[in-house]
């Protein structure tokens, strides 16, 4: 394993990818394998860093995303809507909401549209939490990509979108 310049992360090299592909008698593109491997490693590292970042505010990444999603949608959503927009299960949303309710950052109330269901609402305390963390959060997010020019960020967003479109290749049967 060698260190990729500027990455701060041990990553396989192109030669290692070539050797692994040859070892198994495959015809895969070594550069494609290297890009995918490094992207997965970077995603894991960013996920870990995100947990440290949100931990400064007494949150997890999931709890922050839920609060921000509520705020972005008028402060109220059903658990199933939250699960869909966050890309997680209803059980995960239930766990996140339970913790946020205990801290007074969200509340549950009966749905006015469906008397059998509940909605999750952002409380004033939850909105204050988001407002209080915003300056540091956005400064750190900007710093995360601060080494990229605006043009590079535009290109990166395009490339990332195309990679995300291919993600089903990892999960489809």
Tab-separated table of N, CA and C in Angstrom:
chain	number	residue	atom	x	y	z
A	1	UNK	N	0.849	-1.169	0.000
A	1	UNK	CA	0.000	0.000	0.000
A	1	UNK	C	0.899	1.237	0.000
A	2	UNK	N	0.557	2.182	-0.820
A	2	UNK	CA	1.315	3.420	-0.858
A	2	UNK	C	0.392	4.574	-0.532
A	3	UNK	N	1.013	5.652	-0.167
A	3	UNK	CA	0.260	6.858	0.159
A	3	UNK	C	0.027	7.648	-1.119
A	4	UNK	N	-1.230	7.959	-1.406
A	4	UNK	CA	-1.560	8.791	-2.563
A	4	UNK	C	-1.248	10.228	-2.182
A	5	UNK	N	-0.484	10.953	-3.006
A	5	UNK	CA	-0.129	12.327	-2.649
A	5	UNK	C	-1.348	13.171	-2.309
A	6	UNK	N	-1.306	13.783	-1.141
A	6	UNK	CA	-2.369	14.689	-0.738
A	6	UNK	C	-3.613	14.008	-0.201
A	7	UNK	N	-3.692	12.684	-0.299
A	7	UNK	CA	-4.920	12.013	0.121
A	7	UNK	C	-4.942	11.714	1.611
A	8	UNK	N	-3.772	11.566	2.240
A	8	UNK	CA	-3.734	11.237	3.650
A	8	UNK	C	-4.385	9.888	3.928
A	9	UNK	N	-4.287	8.979	2.983
A	9	UNK	CA	-5.006	7.726	3.090
A	9	UNK	C	-4.221	6.648	2.349
A	10	UNK	N	-3.976	5.536	3.031
A	10	UNK	CA	-3.298	4.434	2.368
A	10	UNK	C	-4.229	3.888	1.295
A	11	UNK	N	-3.737	3.756	0.080
A	11	UNK	CA	-4.590	3.308	-1.010
A	11	UNK	C	-3.793	2.400	-1.927
A	12	UNK	N	-4.473	1.463	-2.563
A	12	UNK	CA	-3.771	0.609	-3.518
A	12	UNK	C	-3.276	1.433	-4.708
A	13	UNK	N	-2.279	0.904	-5.342
A	13	UNK	CA	-1.730	1.558	-6.531
A	13	UNK	C	-2.301	0.901	-7.777
A	14	UNK	N	-2.043	1.521	-8.898
A	14	UNK	CA	-2.468	0.956	-10.175
A	14	UNK	C	-1.787	-0.389	-10.399
A	15	UNK	N	-0.509	-0.495	-10.038
A	15	UNK	CA	0.198	-1.770	-10.186
A	15	UNK	C	-0.439	-2.855	-9.330
A	16	UNK	N	-0.849	-2.520	-8.113
A	16	UNK	CA	-1.509	-3.511	-7.262
A	16	UNK	C	-2.827	-3.972	-7.891
A	17	UNK	N	-3.571	-3.039	-8.441
A	17	UNK	CA	-4.827	-3.407	-9.096
A	17	UNK	C	-4.548	-4.338	-10.273
A	18	UNK	N	-3.530	-4.029	-11.053
A	18	UNK	CA	-3.174	-4.891	-12.199
A	18	UNK	C	-2.817	-6.297	-11.730
A	19	UNK	N	-2.007	-6.381	-10.661
A	19	UNK	CA	-1.590	-7.694	-10.153
A	19	UNK	C	-2.794	-8.495	-9.643
A	20	UNK	N	-3.694	-7.843	-8.940
A	20	UNK	CA	-4.867	-8.551	-8.409
A	20	UNK	C	-5.751	-9.063	-9.540
A	21	UNK	N	-5.940	-8.247	-10.548
A	21	UNK	CA	-6.765	-8.642	-11.686
A	21	UNK	C	-6.119	-9.825	-12.403
A	22	UNK	N	-4.817	-9.733	-12.611
A	22	UNK	CA	-4.092	-10.822	-13.280
A	22	UNK	C	-4.135	-12.101	-12.446
A	23	UNK	N	-4.003	-11.985	-11.134
A	23	UNK	CA	-4.016	-13.139	-10.225
A	23	UNK	C	-5.286	-13.966	-10.414
A	24	UNK	N	-6.393	-13.290	-10.675
A	24	UNK	CA	-7.670	-13.987	-10.835
A	24	UNK	C	-8.019	-14.259	-12.293
A	25	UNK	N	-7.112	-13.908	-13.197
A	25	UNK	CA	-7.331	-14.170	-14.616
A	25	UNK	C	-8.474	-13.372	-15.215
A	26	UNK	N	-8.650	-12.149	-14.724
A	26	UNK	CA	-9.752	-11.308	-15.189
A	26	UNK	C	-9.279	-10.302	-16.229
A	27	UNK	N	-10.235	-9.664	-16.892
A	27	UNK	CA	-9.900	-8.650	-17.899
A	27	UNK	C	-10.414	-7.275	-17.491
A	28	UNK	N	-10.670	-7.065	-16.207
A	28	UNK	CA	-11.186	-5.778	-15.733
A	28	UNK	C	-10.173	-4.668	-15.980
A	29	UNK	N	-10.688	-3.457	-16.103
A	29	UNK	CA	-9.847	-2.271	-16.295
A	29	UNK	C	-9.218	-1.898	-14.951
A	30	UNK	N	-7.896	-1.996	-14.810
A	30	UNK	CA	-7.252	-1.710	-13.527
A	30	UNK	C	-7.511	-0.285	-13.022
A	31	UNK	N	-7.572	0.670	-13.935
A	31	UNK	CA	-7.828	2.044	-13.514
A	31	UNK	C	-9.243	2.179	-12.937
A	32	UNK	N	-10.219	1.522	-13.553
A	32	UNK	CA	-11.593	1.563	-13.034
A	32	UNK	C	-11.635	0.940	-11.639
A	33	UNK	N	-10.946	-0.170	-11.450
A	33	UNK	CA	-10.906	-0.826	-10.143
A	33	UNK	C	-10.241	0.080	-9.124
A	34	UNK	N	-9.164	0.735	-9.510
A	34	UNK	CA	-8.455	1.641	-8.608
A	34	UNK	C	-9.336	2.827	-8.212
A	35	UNK	N	-10.024	3.430	-9.169
A	35	UNK	CA	-10.907	4.559	-8.876
A	35	UNK	C	-12.014	4.122	-7.916
A	36	UNK	N	-12.648	2.996	-8.197
A	36	UNK	CA	-13.736	2.512	-7.348
A	36	UNK	C	-13.231	2.208	-5.936
A	37	UNK	N	-12.076	1.570	-5.825
A	37	UNK	CA	-11.510	1.225	-4.521
A	37	UNK	C	-11.187	2.475	-3.718
A	38	UNK	N	-10.558	3.429	-4.358
A	38	UNK	CA	-10.216	4.666	-3.647
A	38	UNK	C	-11.459	5.468	-3.277
A	39	UNK	N	-12.467	5.461	-4.141
A	39	UNK	CA	-13.705	6.170	-3.841
A	39	UNK	C	-14.393	5.555	-2.627
A	40	UNK	N	-14.433	4.233	-2.571
A	40	UNK	CA	-15.042	3.560	-1.423
A	40	UNK	C	-14.267	3.850	-0.138
A	41	UNK	N	-12.940	3.843	-0.219
A	41	UNK	CA	-12.126	4.146	0.960
A	41	UNK	C	-12.328	5.595	1.398
A	42	UNK	N	-12.380	6.508	0.435
A	42	UNK	CA	-12.591	7.920	0.773
A	42	UNK	C	-13.977	8.119	1.384
A	43	UNK	N	-14.980	7.435	0.842
A	43	UNK	CA	-16.329	7.539	1.395
A	43	UNK	C	-16.378	7.084	2.843
A	44	UNK	N	-15.685	5.995	3.137
A	44	UNK	CA	-15.650	5.501	4.516
A	44	UNK	C	-14.957	6.508	5.435
A	45	UNK	N	-13.855	7.074	4.967
A	45	UNK	CA	-13.131	8.065	5.780
A	45	UNK	C	-13.953	9.327	5.986
A	46	UNK	N	-14.635	9.784	4.960
A	46	UNK	CA	-15.480	10.978	5.088
A	46	UNK	C	-16.634	10.697	6.036
A	47	UNK	N	-17.193	9.489	5.957
A	47	UNK	CA	-18.250	9.107	6.889
A	47	UNK	C	-17.774	9.149	8.331
A	48	UNK	N	-16.577	8.633	8.587
A	48	UNK	CA	-16.007	8.678	9.938
A	48	UNK	C	-15.756	10.118	10.379
A	49	UNK	N	-15.215	10.922	9.486
A	49	UNK	CA	-14.959	12.329	9.819
A	49	UNK	C	-16.262	13.072	10.079
A	50	UNK	N	-17.307	12.732	9.337
A	50	UNK	CA	-18.615	13.354	9.551
A	50	UNK	C	-19.147	13.056	10.940
A	51	UNK	N	-18.948	11.831	11.408
A	51	UNK	CA	-19.412	11.482	12.753
A	51	UNK	C	-18.660	12.286	13.810
A	52	UNK	N	-17.355	12.472	13.629
A	52	UNK	CA	-16.576	13.312	14.555
A	52	UNK	C	-17.098	14.747	14.499
A	53	UNK	N	-17.308	15.241	13.294
A	53	UNK	CA	-17.781	16.611	13.091
A	53	UNK	C	-19.116	16.839	13.800
A	54	UNK	N	-20.114	15.989	13.528
A	54	UNK	CA	-21.425	16.191	14.135
A	54	UNK	C	-21.415	15.874	15.626
A	55	UNK	N	-20.490	15.023	16.048
A	55	UNK	CA	-20.347	14.738	17.471
A	55	UNK	C	-20.010	15.985	18.280
A	56	UNK	N	-19.331	16.947	17.667
A	56	UNK	CA	-19.026	18.216	18.347
A	56	UNK	C	-20.302	18.928	18.808
A	57	UNK	N	-21.390	18.641	18.108
A	57	UNK	CA	-22.662	19.307	18.376
A	57	UNK	C	-23.656	18.389	19.088
A	58	UNK	N	-23.164	17.231	19.531
A	58	UNK	CA	-24.041	16.281	20.207
A	58	UNK	C	-24.976	15.552	19.266
A	59	UNK	N	-24.591	15.460	18.000
A	59	UNK	CA	-25.416	14.793	16.998
A	59	UNK	C	-24.610	13.711	16.303
A	60	UNK	N	-25.299	12.899	15.536
A	60	UNK	CA	-24.666	11.997	14.578
A	60	UNK	C	-25.010	12.534	13.195
A	61	UNK	N	-24.372	11.985	12.182
A	61	UNK	CA	-24.699	12.397	10.821
A	61	UNK	C	-26.180	12.151	10.531
A	62	UNK	N	-26.683	10.989	10.913
A	62	UNK	CA	-28.084	10.657	10.671
A	62	UNK	C	-29.037	11.605	11.382
A	63	UNK	N	-28.728	11.933	12.628
A	63	UNK	CA	-29.602	12.837	13.378
A	63	UNK	C	-29.586	14.236	12.764
A	64	UNK	N	-28.400	14.699	12.344
A	64	UNK	CA	-28.318	16.002	11.681
A	64	UNK	C	-29.140	15.992	10.387
A	65	UNK	N	-28.950	14.956	9.574
A	65	UNK	CA	-29.664	14.891	8.297
A	65	UNK	C	-31.170	14.908	8.506
A	66	UNK	N	-31.646	14.222	9.542
A	66	UNK	CA	-33.079	14.205	9.822
A	66	UNK	C	-33.558	15.600	10.213
A	67	UNK	N	-32.831	16.266	11.103
A	67	UNK	CA	-33.215	17.631	11.504
A	67	UNK	C	-33.215	18.572	10.303
A	68	UNK	N	-32.169	18.507	9.492
A	68	UNK	CA	-32.064	19.392	8.330
A	68	UNK	C	-33.168	19.097	7.316
A	69	UNK	N	-33.513	17.823	7.148
A	69	UNK	CA	-34.586	17.458	6.221
A	69	UNK	C	-35.920	18.011	6.708
A	70	UNK	N	-36.161	17.905	8.002
A	70	UNK	CA	-37.390	18.490	8.547
A	70	UNK	C	-37.418	19.992	8.307
A	71	UNK	N	-36.314	20.656	8.593
A	71	UNK	CA	-36.256	22.105	8.420
A	71	UNK	C	-36.503	22.494	6.961
A	72	UNK	N	-35.931	21.721	6.050
A	72	UNK	CA	-36.082	22.011	4.620
A	72	UNK	C	-37.504	21.777	4.110
A	73	UNK	N	-38.314	21.056	4.886
A	73	UNK	CA	-39.671	20.724	4.439
A	73	UNK	C	-40.720	21.254	5.407
A	74	UNK	N	-40.507	22.447	5.870
A	74	UNK	CA	-41.517	23.110	6.693
A	74	UNK	C	-41.613	22.621	8.116
A	75	UNK	N	-40.652	21.811	8.552
A	75	UNK	CA	-40.613	21.371	9.945
A	75	UNK	C	-41.496	20.203	10.279
A	76	UNK	N	-42.042	19.513	9.270
A	76	UNK	CA	-42.966	18.405	9.560
A	76	UNK	C	-42.934	17.375	8.437
A	77	UNK	N	-42.831	16.112	8.824
A	77	UNK	CA	-42.862	15.008	7.855
A	77	UNK	C	-43.289	13.736	8.561
A	78	UNK	N	-43.829	12.816	7.802
A	78	UNK	CA	-44.153	11.497	8.359
A	78	UNK	C	-42.866	10.673	8.435
A	79	UNK	N	-42.832	9.679	9.307
A	79	UNK	CA	-41.656	8.809	9.367
A	79	UNK	C	-41.344	8.136	8.031
A	80	UNK	N	-42.367	7.729	7.294
A	80	UNK	CA	-42.104	7.084	6.002
A	80	UNK	C	-41.518	8.077	5.004
A	81	UNK	N	-41.964	9.329	5.038
A	81	UNK	CA	-41.372	10.351	4.165
A	81	UNK	C	-39.912	10.603	4.546
A	82	UNK	N	-39.634	10.643	5.841
A	82	UNK	CA	-38.251	10.825	6.297
A	82	UNK	C	-37.378	9.665	5.837
A	83	UNK	N	-37.877	8.439	6.001
A	83	UNK	CA	-37.104	7.263	5.588
A	83	UNK	C	-36.780	7.341	4.095
A	84	UNK	N	-37.756	7.720	3.293
A	84	UNK	CA	-37.543	7.804	1.847
A	84	UNK	C	-36.534	8.892	1.495
A	85	UNK	N	-36.679	10.065	2.082
A	85	UNK	CA	-35.782	11.157	1.709
A	85	UNK	C	-34.363	10.956	2.243
A	86	UNK	N	-34.222	10.243	3.363
A	86	UNK	CA	-32.889	9.993	3.922
A	86	UNK	C	-32.265	8.712	3.372
A	87	UNK	N	-33.062	7.898	2.692
A	87	UNK	CA	-32.536	6.657	2.128
A	87	UNK	C	-32.231	5.614	3.193
A	88	UNK	N	-33.054	5.576	4.237
A	88	UNK	CA	-32.868	4.613	5.323
A	88	UNK	C	-34.197	3.912	5.594
A	89	UNK	N	-34.157	2.919	6.471
A	89	UNK	CA	-35.377	2.183	6.800
A	89	UNK	C	-36.238	2.958	7.791
A	90	UNK	N	-37.508	2.558	7.882
A	90	UNK	CA	-38.399	3.144	8.885
A	90	UNK	C	-37.866	2.878	10.289
A	91	UNK	N	-37.290	1.692	10.507
A	91	UNK	CA	-36.730	1.355	11.818
A	91	UNK	C	-35.592	2.311	12.183
A	92	UNK	N	-34.768	2.658	11.205
A	92	UNK	CA	-33.681	3.609	11.458
A	92	UNK	C	-34.251	4.967	11.827
A	93	UNK	N	-35.266	5.407	11.102
A	93	UNK	CA	-35.901	6.691	11.410
A	93	UNK	C	-36.486	6.659	12.823
A	94	UNK	N	-37.127	5.563	13.184
A	94	UNK	CA	-37.704	5.449	14.525
A	94	UNK	C	-36.628	5.624	15.588
A	95	UNK	N	-35.486	4.973	15.401
A	95	UNK	CA	-34.384	5.112	16.358
A	95	UNK	C	-33.852	6.527	16.430
A	96	UNK	N	-33.682	7.159	15.271
A	96	UNK	CA	-33.199	8.544	15.250
A	96	UNK	C	-34.198	9.467	15.940
A	97	UNK	N	-35.470	9.305	15.606
A	97	UNK	CA	-36.518	10.163	16.173
A	97	UNK	C	-36.619	9.957	17.680
A	98	UNK	N	-36.542	8.714	18.131
A	98	UNK	CA	-36.623	8.456	19.577
A	98	UNK	C	-35.565	9.261	20.337
A	99	UNK	N	-34.338	9.240	19.856
A	99	UNK	CA	-33.271	9.997	20.511
A	99	UNK	C	-33.488	11.493	20.446
A	100	UNK	N	-33.944	11.971	19.303
A	100	UNK	CA	-34.180	13.406	19.139
A	100	UNK	C	-35.363	13.874	19.981
A	101	UNK	N	-36.366	13.015	20.160
A	101	UNK	CA	-37.502	13.353	21.032
A	101	UNK	C	-37.008	13.495	22.469
A	102	UNK	N	-36.179	12.545	22.915
A	102	UNK	CA	-35.644	12.603	24.290
A	102	UNK	C	-34.905	13.911	24.559
A	103	UNK	N	-34.247	14.441	23.520
A	103	UNK	CA	-33.502	15.692	23.680
A	103	UNK	C	-34.349	16.925	23.400
A	104	UNK	N	-35.591	16.732	23.030
A	104	UNK	CA	-36.480	17.858	22.770
A	104	UNK	C	-36.233	18.559	21.451
A	105	UNK	N	-35.518	17.896	20.526
A	105	UNK	CA	-35.207	18.519	19.239
A	105	UNK	C	-36.303	18.290	18.206
A	106	UNK	N	-37.062	17.217	18.382
A	106	UNK	CA	-38.244	16.953	17.561
A	106	UNK	C	-39.343	16.444	18.486
A	107	UNK	N	-40.559	16.421	17.964
A	107	UNK	CA	-41.698	15.863	18.703
A	107	UNK	C	-42.536	15.069	17.720
A	108	UNK	N	-43.339	14.187	18.269
A	108	UNK	CA	-44.315	13.443	17.461
A	108	UNK	C	-45.698	13.991	17.783
A	109	UNK	N	-46.540	14.005	16.754
A	109	UNK	CA	-47.938	14.351	16.994
A	109	UNK	C	-48.771	13.603	15.974
A	110	UNK	N	-50.043	13.385	16.274
A	110	UNK	CA	-50.909	12.678	15.322
A	110	UNK	C	-51.004	13.448	14.001
A	111	UNK	N	-51.040	12.711	12.940
A	111	UNK	CA	-51.178	13.302	11.614
A	111	UNK	C	-52.582	13.851	11.435
A	112	UNK	N	-52.674	15.036	10.859
A	112	UNK	CA	-53.991	15.605	10.565
A	112	UNK	C	-54.579	14.952	9.320
A	113	UNK	N	-53.724	14.372	8.465
A	113	UNK	CA	-54.180	13.722	7.237
A	113	UNK	C	-54.580	12.273	7.477
A	114	UNK	N	-53.907	11.635	8.419
A	114	UNK	CA	-54.157	10.220	8.692
A	114	UNK	C	-54.169	10.057	10.210
A	115	UNK	N	-55.332	10.007	10.793
A	115	UNK	CA	-55.463	9.945	12.236
A	115	UNK	C	-54.776	8.759	12.879
A	116	UNK	N	-54.463	7.729	12.088
A	116	UNK	CA	-53.793	6.556	12.633
A	116	UNK	C	-52.292	6.760	12.730
A	117	UNK	N	-51.733	7.643	11.927
A	117	UNK	CA	-50.283	7.822	11.883
A	117	UNK	C	-49.828	9.053	12.640
A	118	UNK	N	-48.523	9.146	12.771
A	118	UNK	CA	-47.894	10.300	13.409
A	118	UNK	C	-47.049	11.058	12.405
A	119	UNK	N	-46.753	12.284	12.733
A	119	UNK	CA	-45.766	13.059	12.002
A	119	UNK	C	-44.691	13.481	12.999
A	120	UNK	N	-43.536	13.760	12.469
A	120	UNK	CA	-42.422	14.241	13.270
A	120	UNK	C	-42.311	15.728	12.990
A	121	UNK	N	-42.215	16.521	14.044
A	121	UNK	CA	-42.092	17.967	13.852
A	121	UNK	C	-40.800	18.467	14.495
A	122	UNK	N	-40.198	19.423	13.852
A	122	UNK	CA	-39.007	20.088	14.370
A	122	UNK	C	-39.453	21.067	15.448
A	123	UNK	N	-38.876	20.945	16.633
A	123	UNK	CA	-39.229	21.858	17.720
A	123	UNK	C	-38.403	23.133	17.615
A	124	UNK	N	-38.777	24.126	18.386
A	124	UNK	CA	-37.996	25.371	18.436
A	124	UNK	C	-36.574	25.068	18.888
A	125	UNK	N	-36.439	24.145	19.827
A	125	UNK	CA	-35.100	23.767	20.301
A	125	UNK	C	-34.283	23.125	19.184
A	126	UNK	N	-34.937	22.297	18.351
A	126	UNK	CA	-34.257	21.693	17.212
A	126	UNK	C	-33.838	22.728	16.186
A	127	UNK	N	-34.720	23.679	15.903
A	127	UNK	CA	-34.394	24.751	14.959
A	127	UNK	C	-33.248	25.604	15.493
A	128	UNK	N	-33.253	25.864	16.807
A	128	UNK	CA	-32.155	26.626	17.419
A	128	UNK	C	-30.834	25.868	17.293
A	129	UNK	N	-30.885	24.552	17.479
A	129	UNK	CA	-29.676	23.726	17.369
A	129	UNK	C	-29.078	23.857	15.976
A	130	UNK	N	-29.929	23.759	14.956
A	130	UNK	CA	-29.442	23.893	13.581
A	130	UNK	C	-28.860	25.284	13.335
A	131	UNK	N	-29.524	26.302	13.827
A	131	UNK	CA	-29.055	27.676	13.649
A	131	UNK	C	-27.715	27.883	14.371
A	132	UNK	N	-27.582	27.320	15.582
A	132	UNK	CA	-26.358	27.489	16.357
A	132	UNK	C	-25.160	26.789	15.722
A	133	UNK	N	-25.381	25.623	15.121
A	133	UNK	CA	-24.250	24.899	14.539
A	133	UNK	C	-23.919	25.355	13.123
A	134	UNK	N	-24.817	26.064	12.473
A	134	UNK	CA	-24.648	26.424	11.060
A	134	UNK	C	-23.336	27.137	10.736
A	135	UNK	N	-22.911	28.168	11.482
A	135	UNK	CA	-21.681	28.847	11.076
A	135	UNK	C	-20.461	27.920	11.040
A	136	UNK	N	-20.273	27.141	12.091
A	136	UNK	CA	-19.117	26.230	12.110
A	136	UNK	C	-19.296	25.105	11.101
A	137	UNK	N	-20.489	24.557	11.025
A	137	UNK	CA	-20.753	23.449	10.098
A	137	UNK	C	-20.450	23.859	8.660
A	138	UNK	N	-21.003	24.980	8.220
A	138	UNK	CA	-20.802	25.372	6.829
A	138	UNK	C	-19.364	25.801	6.560
A	139	UNK	N	-18.696	26.382	7.545
A	139	UNK	CA	-17.275	26.728	7.367
A	139	UNK	C	-16.441	25.464	7.188
A	140	UNK	N	-16.733	24.439	7.969
A	140	UNK	CA	-15.982	23.185	7.851
A	140	UNK	C	-16.311	22.453	6.554
A	141	UNK	N	-17.568	22.501	6.123
A	141	UNK	CA	-17.938	21.872	4.851
A	141	UNK	C	-17.220	22.562	3.688
A	142	UNK	N	-17.175	23.881	3.753
A	142	UNK	CA	-16.466	24.634	2.711
A	142	UNK	C	-14.982	24.289	2.716
A	143	UNK	N	-14.394	24.152	3.911
A	143	UNK	CA	-12.976	23.813	4.023
A	143	UNK	C	-12.691	22.408	3.478
A	144	UNK	N	-13.646	21.499	3.618
A	144	UNK	CA	-13.485	20.136	3.118
A	144	UNK	C	-13.152	20.134	1.627
A	145	UNK	N	-13.785	21.008	0.882
A	145	UNK	CA	-13.549	21.061	-0.568
A	145	UNK	C	-12.781	22.316	-0.965
A	146	UNK	N	-12.161	22.959	0.025
A	146	UNK	CA	-11.446	24.208	-0.218
A	146	UNK	C	-10.274	24.093	-1.174
A	147	UNK	N	-9.745	22.889	-1.360
A	147	UNK	CA	-8.635	22.700	-2.286
A	147	UNK	C	-9.069	22.610	-3.739
A	148	UNK	N	-10.370	22.676	-3.978
A	148	UNK	CA	-10.886	22.599	-5.344
A	148	UNK	C	-11.373	23.977	-5.795
A	149	UNK	N	-11.071	24.303	-7.024
A	149	UNK	CA	-11.571	25.552	-7.599
A	149	UNK	C	-13.063	25.402	-7.873
A	150	UNK	N	-13.773	26.517	-8.095
A	150	UNK	CA	-15.197	26.404	-8.461
A	150	UNK	C	-15.420	25.527	-9.696
A	151	UNK	N	-14.536	25.623	-10.671
A	151	UNK	CA	-14.666	24.796	-11.873
A	151	UNK	C	-14.466	23.326	-11.531
A	152	UNK	N	-13.490	23.034	-10.682
A	152	UNK	CA	-13.245	21.644	-10.277
A	152	UNK	C	-14.421	21.092	-9.481
A	153	UNK	N	-15.026	21.923	-8.639
A	153	UNK	CA	-16.203	21.467	-7.885
A	153	UNK	C	-17.359	21.154	-8.823
A	154	UNK	N	-17.536	21.966	-9.862
A	154	UNK	CA	-18.586	21.697	-10.847
A	154	UNK	C	-18.331	20.364	-11.543
A	155	UNK	N	-17.098	20.138	-11.951
A	155	UNK	CA	-16.731	18.872	-12.590
A	155	UNK	C	-16.921	17.716	-11.621
A	156	UNK	N	-16.499	17.910	-10.368
A	156	UNK	CA	-16.619	16.866	-9.360
A	156	UNK	C	-18.086	16.491	-9.135
A	157	UNK	N	-18.951	17.488	-9.065
A	157	UNK	CA	-20.378	17.205	-8.880
A	157	UNK	C	-20.933	16.395	-10.041
A	158	UNK	N	-20.521	16.727	-11.254
A	158	UNK	CA	-20.957	15.972	-12.427
A	158	UNK	C	-20.456	14.534	-12.351
A	159	UNK	N	-19.174	14.374	-12.060
A	159	UNK	CA	-18.592	13.035	-11.986
A	159	UNK	C	-19.218	12.228	-10.852
A	160	UNK	N	-19.394	12.854	-9.710
A	160	UNK	CA	-19.986	12.167	-8.565
A	160	UNK	C	-21.411	11.714	-8.892
A	161	UNK	N	-22.169	12.553	-9.556
A	161	UNK	CA	-23.520	12.179	-9.958
A	161	UNK	C	-23.521	10.960	-10.858
A	162	UNK	N	-22.567	10.883	-11.764
A	162	UNK	CA	-22.491	9.734	-12.656
A	162	UNK	C	-22.065	8.473	-11.910
A	163	UNK	N	-21.162	8.628	-10.938
A	163	UNK	CA	-20.760	7.472	-10.128
A	163	UNK	C	-21.947	6.971	-9.311
A	164	UNK	N	-22.695	7.887	-8.713
A	164	UNK	CA	-23.856	7.498	-7.909
A	164	UNK	C	-24.876	6.746	-8.771
A	165	UNK	N	-25.033	7.153	-10.018
A	165	UNK	CA	-25.943	6.437	-10.922
A	165	UNK	C	-25.511	4.982	-11.115
A	166	UNK	N	-24.228	4.716	-10.998
A	166	UNK	CA	-23.707	3.353	-11.169
A	166	UNK	C	-23.667	2.544	-9.882
A	167	UNK	N	-24.097	3.123	-8.775
A	167	UNK	CA	-24.005	2.432	-7.483
A	167	UNK	C	-24.795	1.141	-7.427
A	168	UNK	N	-25.861	1.042	-8.186
A	168	UNK	CA	-26.652	-0.188	-8.165
A	168	UNK	C	-25.828	-1.403	-8.574
A	169	UNK	N	-24.740	-1.180	-9.292
A	169	UNK	CA	-23.870	-2.295	-9.689
A	169	UNK	C	-23.333	-3.042	-8.472
A	170	UNK	N	-23.233	-2.358	-7.332
A	170	UNK	CA	-22.745	-3.017	-6.116
A	170	UNK	C	-23.847	-3.765	-5.372
A	171	UNK	N	-25.104	-3.392	-5.582
A	171	UNK	CA	-26.175	-3.963	-4.768
A	171	UNK	C	-27.174	-4.820	-5.540
A	172	UNK	N	-27.227	-4.684	-6.859
A	172	UNK	CA	-28.175	-5.486	-7.641
A	172	UNK	C	-27.763	-6.962	-7.607
A	173	UNK	N	-28.760	-7.811	-7.680
A	173	UNK	CA	-28.488	-9.267	-7.698
A	173	UNK	C	-28.027	-9.726	-9.038
